[in-house]
mmCIF file of C-alpha atoms (C1' of nucleotides) in Angstrom:
data_model
loop_
_atom_site.group_PDB
_atom_site.id
_atom_site.type_symbol
_atom_site.label_atom_id
_atom_site.label_comp_id
_atom_site.label_asym_id
_atom_site.label_seq_id
_atom_site.Cartn_x
_atom_site.Cartn_y
_atom_site.Cartn_z
ATOM 1 C CA UNK A 1 23.563 -19.060 27.772
ATOM 2 C CA UNK A 2 25.299 -19.907 24.184
ATOM 3 C CA UNK A 3 27.678 -19.784 22.313
ATOM 4 C CA UNK A 4 28.434 -20.046 19.186
ATOM 5 C CA UNK A 5 28.599 -23.362 18.893
ATOM 6 C CA UNK A 6 25.934 -23.548 19.933
ATOM 7 C CA UNK A 7 23.845 -20.712 18.528
ATOM 8 C CA UNK A 8 25.447 -22.670 14.663
ATOM 9 C CA UNK A 9 24.325 -26.066 16.482
ATOM 10 C CA UNK A 10 20.562 -25.125 17.657
ATOM 11 C CA UNK A 11 19.938 -23.610 13.563
ATOM 12 C CA UNK A 12 20.763 -26.593 11.768
ATOM 13 C CA UNK A 13 19.468 -29.113 14.040
ATOM 14 C CA UNK A 14 15.738 -26.811 13.547
ATOM 15 C CA UNK A 15 16.549 -27.394 9.846
ATOM 16 C CA UNK A 16 17.391 -31.362 9.912
ATOM 17 C CA UNK A 17 17.647 -33.026 12.903
ATOM 18 C CA UNK A 18 18.536 -35.954 11.206
ATOM 19 C CA UNK A 19 22.203 -35.241 11.100
ATOM 20 C CA UNK A 20 24.617 -37.274 12.233
ATOM 21 C CA UNK A 21 26.637 -35.784 14.845
ATOM 22 C CA UNK A 22 29.435 -36.304 12.874
ATOM 23 C CA UNK A 23 27.596 -35.161 9.637
ATOM 24 C CA UNK A 24 27.145 -31.983 11.933
ATOM 25 C CA UNK A 25 31.167 -32.345 12.853
ATOM 26 C CA UNK A 26 32.015 -30.973 9.220
ATOM 27 C CA UNK A 27 29.416 -28.280 9.127
ATOM 28 C CA UNK A 28 30.495 -26.320 12.572
ATOM 29 C CA UNK A 29 34.072 -26.810 13.359
ATOM 30 C CA UNK A 30 33.991 -29.320 16.238
ATOM 31 C CA UNK A 31 34.251 -32.960 17.008
ATOM 32 C CA UNK A 32 31.668 -35.215 16.880
ATOM 33 C CA UNK A 33 32.171 -35.858 20.250
ATOM 34 C CA UNK A 34 31.855 -32.250 21.033
ATOM 35 C CA UNK A 35 28.476 -32.274 18.776
ATOM 36 C CA UNK A 36 26.865 -35.346 20.556
ATOM 37 C CA UNK A 37 27.698 -34.025 24.051
ATOM 38 C CA UNK A 38 26.443 -30.343 23.215
ATOM 39 C CA UNK A 39 23.277 -32.114 21.680
ATOM 40 C CA UNK A 40 22.487 -33.786 25.202
ATOM 41 C CA UNK A 41 23.073 -30.720 27.146
ATOM 42 C CA UNK A 42 20.761 -28.255 25.049
ATOM 43 C CA UNK A 43 18.557 -31.735 25.001
ATOM 44 C CA UNK A 44 18.275 -31.462 29.087
ATOM 45 C CA UNK A 45 18.020 -28.343 29.973
ATOM 46 C CA UNK A 46 15.438 -27.894 28.145
ATOM 47 C CA UNK A 47 16.785 -25.629 24.708
ATOM 48 C CA UNK A 48 15.423 -28.111 22.578
ATOM 49 C CA UNK A 49 12.406 -28.640 23.629
ATOM 50 C CA UNK A 50 11.384 -31.845 21.338
ATOM 51 C CA UNK A 51 11.970 -33.305 18.211
ATOM 52 C CA UNK A 52 9.607 -34.316 15.712
ATOM 53 C CA UNK A 53 8.937 -35.495 11.726
ATOM 54 C CA UNK A 54 6.962 -33.937 9.775
ATOM 55 C CA UNK A 55 4.947 -35.120 6.860
ATOM 56 C CA UNK A 56 4.565 -34.576 3.687
ATOM 57 C CA UNK A 57 2.871 -31.762 1.478
ATOM 58 C CA UNK A 58 0.993 -34.321 -0.380
ATOM 59 C CA UNK A 59 -0.430 -35.865 3.360
ATOM 60 C CA UNK A 60 -1.046 -32.632 5.176
ATOM 61 C CA UNK A 61 -2.832 -30.829 2.147
ATOM 62 C CA UNK A 62 -5.462 -33.510 1.720
ATOM 63 C CA UNK A 63 -6.454 -32.058 4.462
ATOM 64 C CA UNK A 64 -9.012 -29.265 5.040
ATOM 65 C CA UNK A 65 -7.502 -26.308 7.299
ATOM 66 C CA UNK A 66 -8.677 -23.090 8.199
ATOM 67 C CA UNK A 67 -7.515 -20.060 9.999
ATOM 68 C CA UNK A 68 -9.635 -19.003 12.373
ATOM 69 C CA UNK A 69 -10.088 -15.638 13.766
ATOM 70 C CA UNK A 70 -11.893 -15.285 17.401
ATOM 71 C CA UNK A 71 -12.982 -12.694 19.555
ATOM 72 C CA UNK A 72 -14.487 -13.141 22.727
ATOM 73 C CA UNK A 73 -16.788 -10.846 24.837
ATOM 74 C CA UNK A 74 -14.624 -8.930 27.112
ATOM 75 C CA UNK A 75 -15.623 -9.323 31.494
ATOM 76 C CA UNK A 76 -14.741 -13.023 31.121
ATOM 77 C CA UNK A 77 -13.904 -14.907 34.413
ATOM 78 C CA UNK A 78 -10.292 -15.761 33.873
ATOM 79 C CA UNK A 79 -11.242 -19.869 35.173
ATOM 80 C CA UNK A 80 -13.463 -19.420 31.855
ATOM 81 C CA UNK A 81 -10.854 -18.958 30.054
ATOM 82 C CA UNK A 82 -8.504 -21.291 30.533
ATOM 83 C CA UNK A 83 -10.833 -23.880 30.749
ATOM 84 C CA UNK A 84 -11.929 -22.596 27.043
ATOM 85 C CA UNK A 85 -7.281 -22.562 26.180
ATOM 86 C CA UNK A 86 -7.599 -26.533 27.915
ATOM 87 C CA UNK A 87 -10.368 -27.766 25.754
ATOM 88 C CA UNK A 88 -8.774 -26.361 22.602
ATOM 89 C CA UNK A 89 -5.675 -27.709 23.960
ATOM 90 C CA UNK A 90 -6.850 -30.713 23.692
ATOM 91 C CA UNK A 91 -7.869 -30.578 20.655
ATOM 92 C CA UNK A 92 -5.713 -32.729 17.874
ATOM 93 C CA UNK A 93 -7.722 -30.405 15.444
ATOM 94 C CA UNK A 94 -5.994 -27.605 16.342
ATOM 95 C CA UNK A 95 -2.155 -27.098 15.078
ATOM 96 C CA UNK A 96 -1.596 -23.673 16.277
ATOM 97 C CA UNK A 97 -3.632 -21.520 19.129
ATOM 98 C CA UNK A 98 -2.326 -18.050 19.797
ATOM 99 C CA UNK A 99 -3.326 -15.175 21.627
ATOM 100 C CA UNK A 100 -2.729 -12.012 20.041
ATOM 101 C CA UNK A 101 -3.483 -8.035 19.871
ATOM 102 C CA UNK A 102 -5.782 -6.164 18.060
ATOM 103 C CA UNK A 103 -9.602 -6.375 16.840
ATOM 104 C CA UNK A 104 -9.295 -10.429 17.032
ATOM 105 C CA UNK A 105 -7.927 -12.136 20.398
ATOM 106 C CA UNK A 106 -7.112 -15.993 19.298
ATOM 107 C CA UNK A 107 -6.411 -17.100 16.364
ATOM 108 C CA UNK A 108 -6.718 -20.429 15.255
ATOM 109 C CA UNK A 109 -5.166 -22.867 12.711
ATOM 110 C CA UNK A 110 -7.086 -25.615 13.005
ATOM 111 C CA UNK A 111 -6.806 -29.089 10.594
ATOM 112 C CA UNK A 112 -9.601 -30.794 10.210
ATOM 113 C CA UNK A 113 -10.134 -34.459 7.743
ATOM 114 C CA UNK A 114 -13.223 -32.679 5.580
ATOM 115 C CA UNK A 115 -15.847 -29.810 5.959
ATOM 116 C CA UNK A 116 -18.190 -32.008 8.802
ATOM 117 C CA UNK A 117 -15.496 -32.641 10.558
ATOM 118 C CA UNK A 118 -14.571 -28.911 10.959
ATOM 119 C CA UNK A 119 -18.356 -27.390 11.496
ATOM 120 C CA UNK A 120 -18.479 -30.307 14.140
ATOM 121 C CA UNK A 121 -15.468 -28.763 15.510
ATOM 122 C CA UNK A 122 -16.915 -25.481 15.402
ATOM 123 C CA UNK A 123 -20.035 -25.415 16.715
ATOM 124 C CA UNK A 124 -18.601 -27.962 20.003
ATOM 125 C CA UNK A 125 -15.657 -25.784 20.704
ATOM 126 C CA UNK A 126 -16.489 -21.874 19.348
ATOM 127 C CA UNK A 127 -20.615 -21.582 18.567
ATOM 128 C CA UNK A 128 -21.299 -23.799 22.092
ATOM 129 C CA UNK A 129 -19.081 -21.431 24.106
ATOM 130 C CA UNK A 130 -20.191 -18.607 26.228
ATOM 131 C CA UNK A 131 -17.273 -16.453 25.971
ATOM 132 C CA UNK A 132 -16.944 -16.254 22.203
ATOM 133 C CA UNK A 133 -18.809 -13.473 21.453
ATOM 134 C CA UNK A 134 -17.545 -14.731 16.881
ATOM 135 C CA UNK A 135 -15.113 -16.471 14.674
ATOM 136 C CA UNK A 136 -14.737 -15.271 10.970
ATOM 137 C CA UNK A 137 -13.013 -18.718 9.108
ATOM 138 C CA UNK A 138 -10.650 -17.965 6.423
ATOM 139 C CA UNK A 139 -9.750 -21.513 4.476
ATOM 140 C CA UNK A 140 -6.417 -22.316 3.223
ATOM 141 C CA UNK A 141 -5.962 -22.534 -0.529
ATOM 142 C CA UNK A 142 -2.050 -23.346 -1.027
ATOM 143 C CA UNK A 143 0.656 -23.833 1.886
ATOM 144 C CA UNK A 144 3.089 -21.873 0.600
ATOM 145 C CA UNK A 145 5.649 -21.859 3.539
ATOM 146 C CA UNK A 146 6.058 -23.699 7.269
ATOM 147 C CA UNK A 147 9.236 -23.447 8.841
ATOM 148 C CA UNK A 148 8.934 -22.922 12.531
ATOM 149 C CA UNK A 149 13.083 -22.963 12.525
ATOM 150 C CA UNK A 150 13.302 -19.372 14.014
ATOM 151 C CA UNK A 151 17.240 -18.359 13.297
ATOM 152 C CA UNK A 152 19.877 -17.498 15.928
ATOM 153 C CA UNK A 153 22.468 -15.669 16.299
ATOM 154 C CA UNK A 154 25.107 -13.552 18.673
ATOM 155 C CA UNK A 155 22.094 -11.640 20.515
ATOM 156 C CA UNK A 156 20.419 -14.674 21.439
ATOM 157 C CA UNK A 157 23.723 -15.918 23.522
ATOM 158 C CA UNK B 1 -0.184 -46.983 1.175
ATOM 159 C CA UNK B 2 0.524 -47.010 4.373
ATOM 160 C CA UNK B 3 -1.064 -50.249 7.041
ATOM 161 C CA UNK B 4 -1.594 -49.498 10.543
ATOM 162 C CA UNK B 5 1.829 -49.973 11.723
ATOM 163 C CA UNK B 6 3.004 -46.962 9.480
ATOM 164 C CA UNK B 7 0.366 -44.800 10.596
ATOM 165 C CA UNK B 8 1.316 -45.511 14.401
ATOM 166 C CA UNK B 9 4.507 -44.824 13.360
ATOM 167 C CA UNK B 10 3.758 -41.273 11.799
ATOM 168 C CA UNK B 11 1.416 -40.588 14.448
ATOM 169 C CA UNK B 12 4.574 -41.290 16.908
ATOM 170 C CA UNK B 13 7.031 -39.643 14.737
ATOM 171 C CA UNK B 14 5.219 -36.797 14.694
ATOM 172 C CA UNK B 15 4.736 -36.447 18.678
ATOM 173 C CA UNK B 16 8.539 -37.900 19.285
ATOM 174 C CA UNK B 17 11.499 -38.644 16.428
ATOM 175 C CA UNK B 18 13.830 -39.059 18.966
ATOM 176 C CA UNK B 19 13.025 -42.815 20.483
ATOM 177 C CA UNK B 20 14.416 -45.338 19.140
ATOM 178 C CA UNK B 21 13.196 -48.364 17.192
ATOM 179 C CA UNK B 22 12.998 -50.895 20.123
ATOM 180 C CA UNK B 23 11.535 -47.912 21.977
ATOM 181 C CA UNK B 24 8.769 -47.326 19.065
ATOM 182 C CA UNK B 25 8.928 -51.673 19.226
ATOM 183 C CA UNK B 26 7.322 -51.398 22.899
ATOM 184 C CA UNK B 27 4.258 -48.934 21.572
ATOM 185 C CA UNK B 28 3.441 -50.644 18.731
ATOM 186 C CA UNK B 29 3.376 -54.399 18.522
ATOM 187 C CA UNK B 30 6.642 -54.885 15.853
ATOM 188 C CA UNK B 31 9.947 -55.617 16.428
ATOM 189 C CA UNK B 32 12.576 -53.114 16.773
ATOM 190 C CA UNK B 33 14.291 -54.021 12.951
ATOM 191 C CA UNK B 34 10.419 -53.985 11.595
ATOM 192 C CA UNK B 35 10.541 -50.301 13.085
ATOM 193 C CA UNK B 36 14.051 -49.183 11.796
ATOM 194 C CA UNK B 37 13.095 -50.486 8.249
ATOM 195 C CA UNK B 38 9.654 -48.574 8.167
ATOM 196 C CA UNK B 39 11.055 -45.938 9.097
ATOM 197 C CA UNK B 40 13.474 -46.105 6.734
ATOM 198 C CA UNK B 41 10.771 -46.757 4.127
ATOM 199 C CA UNK B 42 8.664 -43.716 4.947
ATOM 200 C CA UNK B 43 11.896 -41.284 4.795
ATOM 201 C CA UNK B 44 12.980 -42.599 1.448
ATOM 202 C CA UNK B 45 9.410 -42.925 -0.207
ATOM 203 C CA UNK B 46 9.169 -38.725 1.168
ATOM 204 C CA UNK B 47 6.325 -39.978 3.787
ATOM 205 C CA UNK B 48 8.416 -38.139 6.506
ATOM 206 C CA UNK B 49 9.541 -35.030 4.730
ATOM 207 C CA UNK B 50 11.786 -34.058 7.903
ATOM 208 C CA UNK B 51 12.879 -34.164 11.410
ATOM 209 C CA UNK B 52 13.091 -30.581 13.020
ATOM 210 C CA UNK B 53 14.293 -29.727 16.461
ATOM 211 C CA UNK B 54 11.863 -27.497 18.295
ATOM 212 C CA UNK B 55 13.180 -24.887 20.628
ATOM 213 C CA UNK B 56 11.416 -23.760 24.254
ATOM 214 C CA UNK B 57 8.425 -21.851 24.621
ATOM 215 C CA UNK B 58 11.190 -19.255 26.944
ATOM 216 C CA UNK B 59 13.522 -18.988 23.585
ATOM 217 C CA UNK B 60 10.946 -18.366 21.146
ATOM 218 C CA UNK B 61 9.506 -16.255 23.371
ATOM 219 C CA UNK B 62 11.695 -13.695 23.264
ATOM 220 C CA UNK B 63 10.682 -12.957 19.744
ATOM 221 C CA UNK B 64 8.298 -10.420 18.017
ATOM 222 C CA UNK B 65 5.657 -12.781 15.899
ATOM 223 C CA UNK B 66 3.308 -11.171 14.005
ATOM 224 C CA UNK B 67 0.207 -12.354 11.585
ATOM 225 C CA UNK B 68 -0.473 -10.737 9.425
ATOM 226 C CA UNK B 69 -3.060 -10.692 6.699
ATOM 227 C CA UNK B 70 -2.792 -9.669 3.485
ATOM 228 C CA UNK B 71 -5.010 -8.474 0.303
ATOM 229 C CA UNK B 72 -3.062 -8.386 -3.254
ATOM 230 C CA UNK B 73 -4.037 -6.913 -5.998
ATOM 231 C CA UNK B 74 -6.784 -8.323 -8.519
ATOM 232 C CA UNK B 75 -5.464 -8.075 -11.778
ATOM 233 C CA UNK B 76 -1.665 -9.645 -10.967
ATOM 234 C CA UNK B 77 0.184 -11.790 -13.255
ATOM 235 C CA UNK B 78 0.864 -14.952 -12.360
ATOM 236 C CA UNK B 79 4.811 -13.915 -12.832
ATOM 237 C CA UNK B 80 4.904 -11.230 -9.850
ATOM 238 C CA UNK B 81 2.752 -12.999 -8.071
ATOM 239 C CA UNK B 82 4.845 -16.156 -7.873
ATOM 240 C CA UNK B 83 8.296 -13.050 -7.670
ATOM 241 C CA UNK B 84 6.445 -12.145 -5.015
ATOM 242 C CA UNK B 85 5.847 -15.645 -2.990
ATOM 243 C CA UNK B 86 9.424 -16.934 -3.285
ATOM 244 C CA UNK B 87 9.998 -13.157 -1.663
ATOM 245 C CA UNK B 88 8.863 -14.475 1.165
ATOM 246 C CA UNK B 89 9.889 -17.417 0.937
ATOM 247 C CA UNK B 90 13.368 -16.812 1.229
ATOM 248 C CA UNK B 91 12.918 -14.910 4.307
ATOM 249 C CA UNK B 92 13.637 -16.190 7.536
ATOM 250 C CA UNK B 93 12.070 -14.161 9.431
ATOM 251 C CA UNK B 94 9.193 -15.825 7.264
ATOM 252 C CA UNK B 95 7.667 -19.037 9.300
ATOM 253 C CA UNK B 96 4.411 -19.312 7.438
ATOM 254 C CA UNK B 97 2.815 -18.454 4.461
ATOM 255 C CA UNK B 98 -1.061 -19.627 3.558
ATOM 256 C CA UNK B 99 -2.636 -18.832 0.783
ATOM 257 C CA UNK B 100 -6.538 -18.004 1.766
ATOM 258 C CA UNK B 101 -9.975 -17.302 1.158
ATOM 259 C CA UNK B 102 -12.370 -15.305 2.003
ATOM 260 C CA UNK B 103 -11.344 -11.364 2.210
ATOM 261 C CA UNK B 104 -7.641 -11.559 2.791
ATOM 262 C CA UNK B 105 -5.313 -13.331 0.028
ATOM 263 C CA UNK B 106 -2.813 -14.342 1.930
ATOM 264 C CA UNK B 107 -1.217 -14.784 5.854
ATOM 265 C CA UNK B 108 1.521 -14.716 7.109
ATOM 266 C CA UNK B 109 3.359 -15.873 10.990
ATOM 267 C CA UNK B 110 6.741 -13.615 10.916
ATOM 268 C CA UNK B 111 8.878 -13.929 14.026
ATOM 269 C CA UNK B 112 11.356 -10.835 14.410
ATOM 270 C CA UNK B 113 13.561 -9.646 16.930
ATOM 271 C CA UNK B 114 11.994 -6.571 17.566
ATOM 272 C CA UNK B 115 9.585 -4.152 16.130
ATOM 273 C CA UNK B 116 12.461 -1.968 14.642
ATOM 274 C CA UNK B 117 13.070 -5.885 13.044
ATOM 275 C CA UNK B 118 9.530 -5.869 12.036
ATOM 276 C CA UNK B 119 9.015 -3.003 10.672
ATOM 277 C CA UNK B 120 12.013 -3.272 8.164
ATOM 278 C CA UNK B 121 10.721 -6.182 7.134
ATOM 279 C CA UNK B 122 7.141 -4.882 7.070
ATOM 280 C CA UNK B 123 8.778 -2.084 4.577
ATOM 281 C CA UNK B 124 11.232 -3.510 2.334
ATOM 282 C CA UNK B 125 8.492 -6.910 1.719
ATOM 283 C CA UNK B 126 5.112 -5.979 1.720
ATOM 284 C CA UNK B 127 5.016 -1.337 1.842
ATOM 285 C CA UNK B 128 7.483 -1.660 -0.912
ATOM 286 C CA UNK B 129 4.939 -4.413 -3.045
ATOM 287 C CA UNK B 130 3.445 -3.183 -6.061
ATOM 288 C CA UNK B 131 1.306 -6.273 -5.509
ATOM 289 C CA UNK B 132 0.059 -5.590 -1.636
ATOM 290 C CA UNK B 133 -2.808 -3.793 -1.536
ATOM 291 C CA UNK B 134 -2.972 -3.685 1.893
ATOM 292 C CA UNK B 135 -2.628 -5.409 5.028
ATOM 293 C CA UNK B 136 -3.017 -5.804 8.581
ATOM 294 C CA UNK B 137 -1.006 -6.751 11.658
ATOM 295 C CA UNK B 138 -1.598 -8.513 14.888
ATOM 296 C CA UNK B 139 1.244 -8.731 16.809
ATOM 297 C CA UNK B 140 1.193 -12.639 19.659
ATOM 298 C CA UNK B 141 0.909 -11.663 23.022
ATOM 299 C CA UNK B 142 1.003 -15.484 23.482
ATOM 300 C CA UNK B 143 1.499 -18.739 22.259
ATOM 301 C CA UNK B 144 -1.054 -21.269 23.496
ATOM 302 C CA UNK B 145 -0.241 -23.932 21.375
ATOM 303 C CA UNK B 146 1.812 -25.124 18.567
ATOM 304 C CA UNK B 147 1.889 -28.655 17.540
ATOM 305 C CA UNK B 148 1.907 -29.049 13.629
ATOM 306 C CA UNK B 149 1.137 -32.185 14.209
ATOM 307 C CA UNK B 150 -1.729 -34.491 11.848
ATOM 308 C CA UNK B 151 -3.113 -37.443 13.120
ATOM 309 C CA UNK B 152 -3.482 -40.782 10.937
ATOM 310 C CA UNK B 153 -5.936 -43.093 10.754
ATOM 311 C CA UNK B 154 -7.197 -45.989 8.809
ATOM 312 C CA UNK B 155 -8.987 -43.177 6.630
ATOM 313 C CA UNK B 156 -5.729 -42.251 5.604
ATOM 314 C CA UNK B 157 -4.027 -45.379 4.458
ATOM 315 C "C1'" DA C 1 37.799 -30.003 23.739
ATOM 316 C "C1'" DG C 2 39.682 -34.235 21.702
ATOM 317 C "C1'" DT C 3 41.202 -38.930 21.335
ATOM 318 C "C1'" DG C 4 40.299 -43.905 21.751
ATOM 319 C "C1'" DA C 5 37.703 -48.093 23.881
ATOM 320 C "C1'" DA C 6 32.797 -49.411 24.480
ATOM 321 C "C1'" DA C 7 27.444 -49.349 24.297
ATOM 322 C "C1'" DC C 8 24.613 -48.703 22.444
ATOM 323 C "C1'" DT C 9 21.611 -48.538 17.395
ATOM 324 C "C1'" DC C 10 20.798 -49.567 13.145
ATOM 325 C "C1'" DT C 11 21.457 -52.606 9.022
ATOM 326 C "C1'" DG C 12 21.904 -56.468 5.927
ATOM 327 C "C1'" DG C 13 21.034 -61.581 5.104
ATOM 328 C "C1'" DC C 14 18.585 -65.187 5.641
ATOM 329 C "C1'" DA C 15 15.444 -68.519 7.451
ATOM 330 C "C1'" DC C 16 10.773 -68.256 8.405
ATOM 331 C "C1'" DC C 17 4.973 -67.085 7.511
ATOM 332 C "C1'" DG D 1 4.503 -59.323 0.723
ATOM 333 C "C1'" DG D 2 6.609 -58.678 5.860
ATOM 334 C "C1'" DT D 3 8.933 -60.442 9.901
ATOM 335 C "C1'" DG D 4 12.120 -61.501 13.525
ATOM 336 C "C1'" DC D 5 16.988 -63.182 14.270
ATOM 337 C "C1'" DC D 6 21.086 -62.768 14.296
ATOM 338 C "C1'" DA D 7 25.979 -60.607 13.245
ATOM 339 C "C1'" DG D 8 28.382 -56.755 11.420
ATOM 340 C "C1'" DA D 9 29.277 -51.661 10.203
ATOM 341 C "C1'" DG D 10 28.051 -47.457 12.255
ATOM 342 C "C1'" DT D 11 27.164 -43.894 16.033
ATOM 343 C "C1'" DT D 12 27.545 -42.239 20.519
ATOM 344 C "C1'" DT D 13 28.627 -42.242 25.208
ATOM 345 C "C1'" DC D 14 32.351 -42.502 29.112
ATOM 346 C "C1'" DA D 15 36.191 -42.139 30.588
ATOM 347 C "C1'" DC D 16 40.747 -40.017 30.369
ATOM 348 C "C1'" DT D 17 43.908 -36.840 28.371
#
DNA sequence: AGTGAAACTCTGGCACC
DNA sequence: GGTGCCAGAGTTTCACT
């Protein structure tokens, strides 16, 4: 699937996708046209899902972020859970939604403007949902690291 | 700080930063040169911290991801905690590290290749650390949503 | 994969509001 | 102050080797 050039390229683009093909060619031992060709192929094939801008911590830190751990009722029809998932996915406040193992079933990272907005979210999406058994909230005091990056190596080839 | 054009632009770039100034000019009512100028200013001022490529879910799903909730010992010297934070920050496996309120002190999202690698990580960084009192791990079964985006509006101006 | 030319995109100066 | 227009610089794309 990927040769070692692709792997280096994917790692580099996950760190900073703003560099030109020529700059990347200096890091990876390849001509700029080969770099450009590979980037285009990786985007077309979907290996690179999308490229996005991340805002400064100064802006993001003005939001109230919360980790919410959900326990669901056990015998839910698949349809209800799908609806619930779709509702969460549609909410702008939900940055991350993961189905997890262990005593909790779902974990959310929610970014709101303030506590009032968080309460509105929790009331309408969580407390009001018949499939949520209970939920527990921790608020984010400080972001120490946020790097979505997955470093690839030859084992990912 | 930001006028309504900047806010629209920041929202658009958080969703997809691969569009040209001309394409963005069709969404936002501005000429392409004005768009390009604003993007450059937003990057120079640091409002846009960086732009990154996100890999496809197919690639990321081959990793074993875990949510780890940490409780620390209470009377830690600030220096020890700083060291601990720096170690976690330096580990590629740590995608997200948050200081939180509530019964836990720190929450991690960790991406490893397999359980063996996760255990190595947990043993060397968590179990071996004198400042960690206990930790609890949930593994990610399924990613339902992952959008780091923070939607801005006139209240962020 | 690399080279070079064509096409496209961004940059910077100037007039305008 | 910021915008739009246009020309030049820089970057990507494409045919060919």
